[in-house]
C-alpha cells in the first residue's frame, strides 16, 4: 500500500476480548476506521517499529512452509465462521491473527488487506498461487459468485482432509521398506569399508587362494574407497536436480508413464490418481465450476501426466459437444467401472454423486492395497536383508572354513 505506515493496534471485540494485530494504513484514523469495520473497538493504536513485534515473529523460527493440512484447517475454520454469520473481513482478520503457521498468517493478512480495498478473495488468493492450489482458488471463486462461500470452503476442507489422509496412508506404507533399504545399504557399505579390510589382512597371513565370493568382497572393498564418495556426491546432485525438475513437462511425460507400469506400485499409483481425479472433479462440479475449466484443473491436480494429458483430450471432445464418459472411455488409464459410472451420472443428472462414490471406492481400494503391500513387503525386505548381510558374512568366513587347506 503506497505511502502506508505500519501500526500496531489493540481492539476489543463484541465479547469484550482484547485482540492485537498489525496493519498498514496511511493514518491512525484510517486504522481506527478499519478496526470498526472488523467489529472491533479501538483501544490503542501506535506506529510499529520495523523488525520488531509481529514482524520479527513472522521472520524467525522453523516450519515456515504451508502444508496441505494447514490449508485444510484454515478452510474449515473459515467455513465455520462465515456459516455462523461473521463477515468475510472479520473472518480473515481472525484467521490472520490466530493461524499458527507464520507464513500462512502473513499471507492471510495480505488477503485481508486486499479484500478490505475491494479485491475479491479469489483474486487475492490467486496472487499467492505458490501456496493456494488452483482447485481452492476456483472453488472459492465459484462460492463467492454463487453466494455459497461457506459451502465451498467446507468442501475444500473435506477434500484437503481426505487428501492428507491419503498421503498419510501412502507414506506409512512406504516408510518401512525405504528405511530397511537405507539401513541395508549403509550396513553393506560399512562392512565393505571397515570389516572386510580386517579380514583381508588376516587372509594374507594364511596364504593360498581365496574362494571366489571372498575375492569379490575384497575387490568391492577396494573399489568402495572411491565408489562411496561418488555415490554420496551423485545422490546429492541427483536429489537437487530432481527437486528442481520433477514437475517439468519434459520429465513428467517420461517418468509418470513408467510409474503406472511398475510391477507392484503401478496399480496402486493408478488407483491414487483416479481417486484424486474423481474427488476433485466432484467437488468442482458441486461448487459450480464450468466443466471445461474443471477438467483442466483436475488434470493438473491428479498428480500424473498420463491422466492430465488424457483429460486434455477429453476436454477437447467435450468442447465439441460430446459427453464426458464417451471420450473418457477411449483413454486406457481410466478403468471401465469409472467411465460407466460417469456415464450413468451424466444420464441421470447425478454426476457429482457418482464421482463422489467413485472417489470413496478408490480411497478404500488404496487403503486396502497399501495394507496388503505392507504385509507383503515386510517379509520380503527381511529376507532381502538376511540374504545380503548373511551372504557377506558367509563369504568372509569361507576362508576360515577352509583354513586347513590354506595353511598347507
Tab-separated table of C-alpha atoms in Angstrom:
chain	number	residue	atom	x	y	z
A	1	UNK	CA	0.000	0.000	0.000
A	2	UNK	CA	1.708	3.175	-1.232
A	3	UNK	CA	2.504	5.743	1.461
A	4	UNK	CA	1.231	3.434	4.201
A	5	UNK	CA	2.716	3.133	7.684
A	6	UNK	CA	2.757	0.034	9.867
A	7	UNK	CA	0.601	0.391	13.001
A	8	UNK	CA	0.253	-1.997	15.942
A	9	UNK	CA	-3.219	-1.954	17.447
A	10	UNK	CA	-5.296	-3.322	20.310
A	11	UNK	CA	-9.037	-3.624	19.920
A	12	UNK	CA	-11.930	-5.048	21.892
A	13	UNK	CA	-14.434	-7.335	20.174
A	14	UNK	CA	-18.145	-7.726	20.931
A	15	UNK	CA	-17.408	-10.288	23.646
A	16	UNK	CA	-15.008	-7.899	25.379
A	17	UNK	CA	-11.899	-9.836	24.363
A	18	UNK	CA	-8.748	-7.871	23.533
A	19	UNK	CA	-7.485	-8.510	20.003
A	20	UNK	CA	-3.982	-7.448	18.972
A	21	UNK	CA	-2.692	-7.007	15.441
A	22	UNK	CA	-0.694	-5.026	12.929
A	23	UNK	CA	-1.941	-3.228	9.806
A	24	UNK	CA	-0.583	-0.928	7.126
A	25	UNK	CA	-2.583	2.295	6.753
A	26	UNK	CA	-1.988	5.949	5.802
A	27	UNK	CA	-3.002	7.281	9.252
A	28	UNK	CA	-4.196	6.364	12.736
A	29	UNK	CA	-7.743	7.421	11.849
A	30	UNK	CA	-7.693	5.015	8.899
A	31	UNK	CA	-6.634	2.229	11.287
A	32	UNK	CA	-9.481	3.113	13.663
A	33	UNK	CA	-11.951	3.056	10.773
A	34	UNK	CA	-10.666	-0.323	9.650
A	35	UNK	CA	-10.966	-1.750	13.170
A	36	UNK	CA	-14.579	-0.645	13.382
A	37	UNK	CA	-15.373	-2.394	10.065
A	38	UNK	CA	-13.877	-5.553	11.574
A	39	UNK	CA	-16.216	-5.286	14.589
A	40	UNK	CA	-13.513	-4.066	16.982
A	41	UNK	CA	-13.494	-1.053	19.290
A	42	UNK	CA	-10.039	0.613	19.165
A	43	UNK	CA	-8.142	0.566	22.469
A	44	UNK	CA	-4.697	1.703	21.352
A	45	UNK	CA	-3.041	2.451	18.002
A	46	UNK	CA	0.714	3.052	17.833
A	47	UNK	CA	3.214	3.147	14.991
A	48	UNK	CA	5.089	-0.175	14.813
A	49	UNK	CA	8.879	-0.173	14.652
A	50	UNK	CA	10.454	-2.105	11.774
A	51	UNK	CA	11.810	-5.529	12.592
A	52	UNK	CA	10.037	-5.788	15.929
A	53	UNK	CA	6.879	-7.277	17.324
A	54	UNK	CA	4.787	-9.293	14.869
A	55	UNK	CA	7.130	-8.647	12.008
A	56	UNK	CA	10.024	-10.255	13.817
A	57	UNK	CA	7.800	-13.151	14.874
A	58	UNK	CA	6.978	-13.827	11.224
A	59	UNK	CA	10.567	-13.919	10.064
A	60	UNK	CA	12.054	-16.350	12.566
A	61	UNK	CA	11.513	-19.936	13.518
A	62	UNK	CA	11.110	-23.220	11.719
A	63	UNK	CA	8.348	-24.773	9.640
A	64	UNK	CA	7.513	-21.684	7.593
A	65	UNK	CA	6.226	-23.761	4.650
A	66	UNK	CA	2.468	-24.070	4.162
A	67	UNK	CA	1.277	-27.678	4.172
A	68	UNK	CA	-1.967	-29.105	2.867
A	69	UNK	CA	-3.035	-29.791	6.459
A	70	UNK	CA	-2.662	-26.058	7.247
A	71	UNK	CA	-4.936	-25.182	4.317
A	72	UNK	CA	-7.478	-27.792	5.428
A	73	UNK	CA	-7.623	-26.352	8.954
A	74	UNK	CA	-7.843	-22.788	7.654
A	75	UNK	CA	-10.642	-23.666	5.205
A	76	UNK	CA	-12.610	-25.470	7.918
A	77	UNK	CA	-12.277	-22.511	10.295
A	78	UNK	CA	-13.329	-20.013	7.618
A	79	UNK	CA	-16.338	-22.137	6.636
A	80	UNK	CA	-17.454	-22.355	10.269
A	81	UNK	CA	-17.085	-18.626	10.941
A	82	UNK	CA	-18.758	-17.483	7.713
A	83	UNK	CA	-21.547	-20.026	8.199
A	84	UNK	CA	-22.065	-18.608	11.717
A	85	UNK	CA	-22.738	-15.159	10.283
A	86	UNK	CA	-19.355	-13.451	10.705
A	87	UNK	CA	-18.407	-11.020	7.960
A	88	UNK	CA	-15.714	-12.086	5.500
A	89	UNK	CA	-13.416	-9.267	6.598
A	90	UNK	CA	-13.660	-10.154	10.260
A	91	UNK	CA	-13.182	-13.830	9.452
A	92	UNK	CA	-10.000	-13.076	7.518
A	93	UNK	CA	-8.748	-10.902	10.372
A	94	UNK	CA	-9.273	-13.707	12.899
A	95	UNK	CA	-7.596	-16.236	10.585
A	96	UNK	CA	-4.612	-13.901	10.063
A	97	UNK	CA	-4.243	-13.390	13.815
A	98	UNK	CA	-4.776	-16.967	15.019
A	99	UNK	CA	-3.235	-19.176	12.321
A	100	UNK	CA	-0.239	-20.976	13.831
A	101	UNK	CA	1.693	-21.255	10.564
A	102	UNK	CA	3.578	-17.947	10.336
A	103	UNK	CA	3.845	-17.865	6.556
A	104	UNK	CA	0.151	-18.610	6.093
A	105	UNK	CA	-0.735	-15.995	8.721
A	106	UNK	CA	1.286	-13.385	6.813
A	107	UNK	CA	-0.387	-14.291	3.523
A	108	UNK	CA	-3.879	-14.211	5.036
A	109	UNK	CA	-3.092	-10.775	6.447
A	110	UNK	CA	-2.283	-9.662	2.911
A	111	UNK	CA	-5.524	-11.262	1.655
A	112	UNK	CA	-7.459	-9.404	4.358
A	113	UNK	CA	-5.917	-6.096	3.263
A	114	UNK	CA	-6.804	-6.825	-0.374
A	115	UNK	CA	-10.405	-7.689	0.479
A	116	UNK	CA	-10.718	-4.508	2.530
A	117	UNK	CA	-9.742	-2.457	-0.524
A	118	UNK	CA	-12.417	-4.144	-2.656
A	119	UNK	CA	-10.488	-7.060	-4.203
A	120	UNK	CA	-12.378	-10.372	-4.326
A	121	UNK	CA	-10.978	-13.093	-2.099
A	122	UNK	CA	-10.387	-15.444	-5.046
A	123	UNK	CA	-8.361	-12.803	-6.904
A	124	UNK	CA	-6.331	-12.173	-3.770
A	125	UNK	CA	-5.698	-15.898	-3.292
A	126	UNK	CA	-4.552	-16.109	-6.913
A	127	UNK	CA	-1.758	-13.649	-6.095
A	128	UNK	CA	-0.326	-16.395	-3.884
A	129	UNK	CA	-0.662	-19.288	-6.339
A	130	UNK	CA	2.505	-20.873	-4.925
A	131	UNK	CA	0.559	-21.539	-1.696
A	132	UNK	CA	-3.085	-21.927	-2.753
A	133	UNK	CA	-3.734	-24.665	-5.376
A	134	UNK	CA	-5.918	-23.906	-8.442
A	135	UNK	CA	-8.614	-26.209	-7.039
A	136	UNK	CA	-9.041	-23.994	-3.983
A	137	UNK	CA	-8.912	-20.714	-5.898
A	138	UNK	CA	-11.571	-21.757	-8.408
A	139	UNK	CA	-13.895	-23.281	-5.819
A	140	UNK	CA	-13.661	-20.097	-3.735
A	141	UNK	CA	-14.459	-18.035	-6.846
A	142	UNK	CA	-17.492	-20.198	-7.590
A	143	UNK	CA	-18.640	-19.941	-3.974
A	144	UNK	CA	-18.357	-16.155	-3.721
A	145	UNK	CA	-20.036	-15.717	-7.124
A	146	UNK	CA	-22.943	-18.018	-6.259
A	147	UNK	CA	-23.315	-16.797	-2.689
A	148	UNK	CA	-22.361	-20.087	-1.009
A	149	UNK	CA	-18.753	-19.382	0.031
A	150	UNK	CA	-19.134	-21.244	3.324
A	151	UNK	CA	-20.264	-24.408	1.492
A	152	UNK	CA	-17.357	-24.134	-0.943
A	153	UNK	CA	-14.874	-23.733	1.899
A	154	UNK	CA	-16.440	-26.723	3.662
A	155	UNK	CA	-15.984	-28.826	0.500
A	156	UNK	CA	-12.395	-27.604	0.153
A	157	UNK	CA	-11.643	-28.548	3.763
A	158	UNK	CA	-13.163	-32.017	3.315
A	159	UNK	CA	-11.214	-32.504	0.085
A	160	UNK	CA	-7.905	-31.491	1.649
A	161	UNK	CA	-8.525	-33.624	4.747
A	162	UNK	CA	-9.112	-36.692	2.589
A	163	UNK	CA	-6.006	-35.870	0.550
A	164	UNK	CA	-3.948	-35.568	3.752
A	165	UNK	CA	-5.299	-38.944	4.898
A	166	UNK	CA	-4.479	-40.471	1.507
A	167	UNK	CA	-0.930	-39.159	1.619
A	168	UNK	CA	-0.529	-40.433	5.164
A	169	UNK	CA	-1.661	-43.893	4.099
A	170	UNK	CA	0.852	-43.958	1.254
A	171	UNK	CA	3.637	-42.624	3.445
A	172	UNK	CA	3.013	-45.244	6.132
A	173	UNK	CA	3.155	-47.998	3.507
A	174	UNK	CA	6.441	-46.783	2.036
A	175	UNK	CA	8.245	-45.761	5.227
A	176	UNK	CA	9.186	-49.268	6.333
A	177	UNK	CA	10.701	-50.555	3.058
A	178	UNK	CA	12.577	-47.284	2.481
A	179	UNK	CA	14.096	-47.365	5.994
A	180	UNK	CA	15.075	-51.032	5.633
A	181	UNK	CA	16.609	-50.363	2.214
A	182	UNK	CA	18.658	-47.429	3.542
A	183	UNK	CA	19.777	-49.433	6.592
A	184	UNK	CA	20.856	-52.367	4.438
A	185	UNK	CA	22.761	-50.057	2.075
A	186	UNK	CA	24.543	-48.369	4.991
A	187	UNK	CA	25.343	-51.745	6.555
A	188	UNK	CA	26.793	-53.106	3.287
A	189	UNK	CA	28.944	-50.000	2.737
A	190	UNK	CA	30.160	-50.075	6.381
A	191	UNK	CA	31.116	-53.757	6.121
A	192	UNK	CA	32.970	-53.186	2.854
A	193	UNK	CA	34.873	-50.169	4.191
A	194	UNK	CA	35.724	-51.308	7.730
A	195	UNK	CA	35.180	-55.046	8.265
A	196	UNK	CA	36.330	-56.622	5.006
A	197	UNK	CA	39.815	-54.955	5.156
A	198	UNK	CA	40.375	-56.532	8.628
A	199	UNK	CA	39.570	-59.979	7.264
A	200	UNK	CA	41.692	-59.301	4.174
A	201	UNK	CA	44.786	-58.660	6.304
A	202	UNK	CA	44.124	-61.876	8.195
A	203	UNK	CA	43.677	-63.825	4.942
A	204	UNK	CA	47.015	-62.565	3.610
A	205	UNK	CA	48.787	-64.211	6.541
A	206	UNK	CA	47.130	-67.502	5.769
A	207	UNK	CA	48.266	-67.664	2.153
A	208	UNK	CA	46.608	-69.766	-0.529
A	209	UNK	CA	43.784	-68.977	-2.948
A	210	UNK	CA	40.706	-67.270	-1.553
A	211	UNK	CA	37.233	-68.528	-2.532
A	212	UNK	CA	35.541	-66.566	-5.342
A	213	UNK	CA	32.842	-64.928	-3.131
A	214	UNK	CA	35.547	-63.710	-0.734
A	215	UNK	CA	37.648	-62.353	-3.607
A	216	UNK	CA	34.618	-60.449	-4.932
A	217	UNK	CA	34.065	-58.886	-1.497
A	218	UNK	CA	37.737	-57.882	-1.244
A	219	UNK	CA	37.673	-56.244	-4.686
A	220	UNK	CA	34.445	-54.422	-3.823
A	221	UNK	CA	36.085	-53.217	-0.615
A	222	UNK	CA	38.994	-51.754	-2.606
A	223	UNK	CA	36.633	-50.107	-5.069
A	224	UNK	CA	34.351	-48.753	-2.319
A	225	UNK	CA	37.042	-46.237	-1.344
A	226	UNK	CA	36.127	-44.228	-4.448
A	227	UNK	CA	32.626	-45.620	-5.075
A	228	UNK	CA	31.295	-44.339	-1.709
A	229	UNK	CA	32.214	-40.658	-2.341
A	230	UNK	CA	30.843	-40.923	-5.888
A	231	UNK	CA	27.561	-42.351	-4.546
A	232	UNK	CA	27.259	-39.591	-1.940
A	233	UNK	CA	28.015	-36.779	-4.408
A	234	UNK	CA	25.829	-38.394	-7.058
A	235	UNK	CA	22.969	-38.760	-4.587
A	236	UNK	CA	23.170	-35.110	-3.539
A	237	UNK	CA	23.421	-33.839	-7.128
A	238	UNK	CA	20.634	-36.172	-8.248
A	239	UNK	CA	18.405	-35.091	-5.374
A	240	UNK	CA	18.909	-31.391	-6.129
A	241	UNK	CA	18.290	-31.933	-9.856
A	242	UNK	CA	15.162	-33.983	-9.176
A	243	UNK	CA	13.706	-31.400	-6.774
A	244	UNK	CA	14.133	-28.701	-9.425
A	245	UNK	CA	12.982	-30.682	-12.469
A	246	UNK	CA	10.486	-33.291	-11.235
A	247	UNK	CA	7.499	-31.076	-12.097
A	248	UNK	CA	8.673	-30.054	-15.565
A	249	UNK	CA	6.718	-31.324	-18.578
A	250	UNK	CA	9.773	-32.981	-20.114
A	251	UNK	CA	10.487	-35.085	-17.022
A	252	UNK	CA	6.866	-35.910	-16.149
A	253	UNK	CA	5.986	-37.173	-19.638
A	254	UNK	CA	8.794	-39.724	-19.350
A	255	UNK	CA	8.625	-40.675	-15.672
A	256	UNK	CA	4.865	-40.772	-14.983
A	257	UNK	CA	4.021	-43.469	-17.589
A	258	UNK	CA	6.795	-45.623	-16.108
A	259	UNK	CA	5.327	-45.184	-12.621
A	260	UNK	CA	1.984	-46.655	-13.734
A	261	UNK	CA	3.746	-49.696	-15.250
A	262	UNK	CA	5.786	-50.646	-12.170
A	263	UNK	CA	5.101	-54.273	-11.175
A	264	UNK	CA	3.830	-53.716	-7.627
A	265	UNK	CA	3.452	-49.968	-7.158
A	266	UNK	CA	1.973	-49.186	-10.597
A	267	UNK	CA	-1.606	-50.335	-9.857
A	268	UNK	CA	-1.504	-48.525	-6.508
A	269	UNK	CA	-0.362	-45.259	-8.094
A	270	UNK	CA	-3.096	-45.585	-10.707
A	271	UNK	CA	-5.768	-46.005	-8.022
A	272	UNK	CA	-4.424	-42.970	-6.173
A	273	UNK	CA	-4.556	-40.822	-9.321
A	274	UNK	CA	-8.116	-41.967	-10.177
A	275	UNK	CA	-9.292	-41.336	-6.596
A	276	UNK	CA	-7.794	-37.844	-6.653
A	277	UNK	CA	-9.334	-37.083	-10.077
A	278	UNK	CA	-12.816	-38.264	-9.019
A	279	UNK	CA	-12.841	-36.398	-5.716
A	280	UNK	CA	-11.564	-33.116	-7.171
A	281	UNK	CA	-13.930	-33.322	-10.154
A	282	UNK	CA	-16.902	-33.999	-7.867
A	283	UNK	CA	-16.073	-31.042	-5.624
A	284	UNK	CA	-15.596	-28.648	-8.529
A	285	UNK	CA	-18.863	-29.647	-10.198
A	286	UNK	CA	-20.637	-29.312	-6.856
A	287	UNK	CA	-19.172	-25.816	-6.473
A	288	UNK	CA	-20.499	-24.797	-9.886
A	289	UNK	CA	-17.189	-24.574	-11.728
A	290	UNK	CA	-17.703	-24.924	-15.519
A	291	UNK	CA	-16.999	-28.433	-16.845
A	292	UNK	CA	-14.141	-27.463	-19.206
A	293	UNK	CA	-12.406	-25.434	-16.540
A	294	UNK	CA	-12.933	-28.223	-14.005
A	295	UNK	CA	-11.424	-30.831	-16.368
A	296	UNK	CA	-8.325	-28.700	-16.830
A	297	UNK	CA	-7.848	-28.159	-13.109
A	298	UNK	CA	-8.474	-31.772	-12.025
A	299	UNK	CA	-5.996	-32.892	-14.676
A	300	UNK	CA	-3.331	-30.633	-13.198
A	301	UNK	CA	-4.098	-31.825	-9.655
A	302	UNK	CA	-4.271	-35.558	-10.456
A	303	UNK	CA	-0.536	-35.916	-9.832
A	304	UNK	CA	0.175	-37.891	-13.003
A	305	UNK	CA	0.981	-36.651	-16.504
A	306	UNK	CA	-0.827	-39.597	-18.153
A	307	UNK	CA	-4.171	-38.635	-16.598
A	308	UNK	CA	-3.545	-34.933	-17.193
A	309	UNK	CA	-2.877	-35.459	-20.926
A	310	UNK	CA	-5.889	-37.816	-21.175
A	311	UNK	CA	-8.172	-35.170	-19.660
A	312	UNK	CA	-6.879	-32.573	-22.125
A	313	UNK	CA	-8.150	-34.826	-24.932
A	314	UNK	CA	-11.437	-35.350	-23.084
A	315	UNK	CA	-11.859	-31.582	-22.679
A	316	UNK	CA	-11.291	-31.086	-26.417
A	317	UNK	CA	-14.036	-33.628	-27.161
A	318	UNK	CA	-16.432	-32.056	-24.643
A	319	UNK	CA	-15.766	-28.650	-26.194
A	320	UNK	CA	-17.025	-30.095	-29.475
A	321	UNK	CA	-20.285	-31.198	-27.866
A	322	UNK	CA	-19.536	-34.774	-26.784
A	323	UNK	CA	-20.308	-36.247	-23.372
A	324	UNK	CA	-17.625	-36.786	-20.733
A	325	UNK	CA	-17.941	-40.576	-20.498
A	326	UNK	CA	-17.542	-41.228	-24.244
A	327	UNK	CA	-14.056	-39.763	-24.781
A	328	UNK	CA	-13.059	-40.813	-21.247
A	329	UNK	CA	-13.673	-44.471	-22.144
A	330	UNK	CA	-11.166	-44.136	-25.003
A	331	UNK	CA	-8.372	-43.368	-22.513
A	332	UNK	CA	-6.845	-46.666	-21.237
A	333	UNK	CA	-5.768	-45.130	-17.935
A	334	UNK	CA	-9.391	-44.912	-16.716
A	335	UNK	CA	-10.958	-48.251	-15.632
A	336	UNK	CA	-14.219	-49.310	-17.261
A	337	UNK	CA	-16.079	-49.019	-13.955
A	338	UNK	CA	-15.161	-45.320	-13.725
A	339	UNK	CA	-16.363	-44.465	-17.226
A	340	UNK	CA	-19.572	-46.475	-16.815
A	341	UNK	CA	-20.465	-44.798	-13.523
A	342	UNK	CA	-19.730	-41.377	-15.035
A	343	UNK	CA	-21.994	-42.258	-17.982
A	344	UNK	CA	-24.793	-43.211	-15.565
A	345	UNK	CA	-24.214	-39.981	-13.644
A	346	UNK	CA	-24.465	-37.887	-16.819
A	347	UNK	CA	-27.652	-39.643	-17.933
A	348	UNK	CA	-29.335	-39.328	-14.538
A	349	UNK	CA	-28.108	-35.823	-13.735
A	350	UNK	CA	-26.207	-37.059	-10.679
A	351	UNK	CA	-22.626	-36.777	-11.952
A	352	UNK	CA	-21.379	-35.175	-8.727
A	353	UNK	CA	-22.795	-38.029	-6.619
A	354	UNK	CA	-21.349	-40.705	-8.907
A	355	UNK	CA	-17.908	-39.094	-8.863
A	356	UNK	CA	-18.043	-38.914	-5.087
A	357	UNK	CA	-18.898	-42.631	-4.921
A	358	UNK	CA	-16.006	-43.434	-7.284
A	359	UNK	CA	-13.630	-41.423	-5.068
A	360	UNK	CA	-14.829	-43.236	-1.917
A	361	UNK	CA	-14.456	-46.612	-3.641
A	362	UNK	CA	-10.892	-45.914	-4.773
A	363	UNK	CA	-9.963	-44.445	-1.387
A	364	UNK	CA	-10.927	-47.797	0.135
A	365	UNK	CA	-9.059	-49.606	-2.646
A	366	UNK	CA	-5.913	-47.572	-1.927
A	367	UNK	CA	-6.183	-48.262	1.803
A	368	UNK	CA	-6.658	-51.986	1.194
A	369	UNK	CA	-3.829	-52.106	-1.369
A	370	UNK	CA	-1.401	-50.322	0.951
A	371	UNK	CA	-2.223	-52.733	3.792
A	372	UNK	CA	-1.602	-55.705	1.503
A	373	UNK	CA	1.558	-54.087	0.169
A	374	UNK	CA	2.893	-53.504	3.673
A	375	UNK	CA	2.084	-57.089	4.692
A	376	UNK	CA	3.866	-58.391	1.592
A	377	UNK	CA	6.878	-56.073	1.704
A	378	UNK	CA	7.823	-56.661	5.349
A	379	UNK	CA	8.811	-60.358	4.973
A	380	UNK	CA	10.387	-59.662	1.571
A	381	UNK	CA	12.560	-56.888	2.988
A	382	UNK	CA	13.570	-59.039	5.958
A	383	UNK	CA	14.502	-61.859	3.566
A	384	UNK	CA	16.399	-59.414	1.343
A	385	UNK	CA	18.332	-58.025	4.313
A	386	UNK	CA	19.109	-61.529	5.538
A	387	UNK	CA	20.372	-62.665	2.123
A	388	UNK	CA	22.596	-59.604	1.604
A	389	UNK	CA	24.132	-59.368	5.089
A	390	UNK	CA	24.146	-63.125	5.628
A	391	UNK	CA	25.772	-63.698	2.232
A	392	UNK	CA	28.528	-61.230	3.053
A	393	UNK	CA	29.191	-62.868	6.430
A	394	UNK	CA	29.361	-66.338	4.862
A	395	UNK	CA	31.727	-65.055	2.147
A	396	UNK	CA	34.007	-63.609	4.832
A	397	UNK	CA	34.089	-66.835	6.832
A	398	UNK	CA	34.541	-69.210	3.880
A	399	UNK	CA	38.380	-68.983	4.046
A	400	UNK	CA	38.235	-69.780	7.760
A	401	UNK	CA	36.122	-72.842	6.973
A	402	UNK	CA	38.908	-73.903	4.597
A	403	UNK	CA	41.730	-72.834	6.941
A	404	UNK	CA	43.348	-76.258	6.988
A	405	UNK	CA	43.871	-76.266	3.225
A	406	UNK	CA	45.058	-72.634	3.225
A	407	UNK	CA	47.712	-73.324	5.897
A	408	UNK	CA	49.141	-76.166	3.798
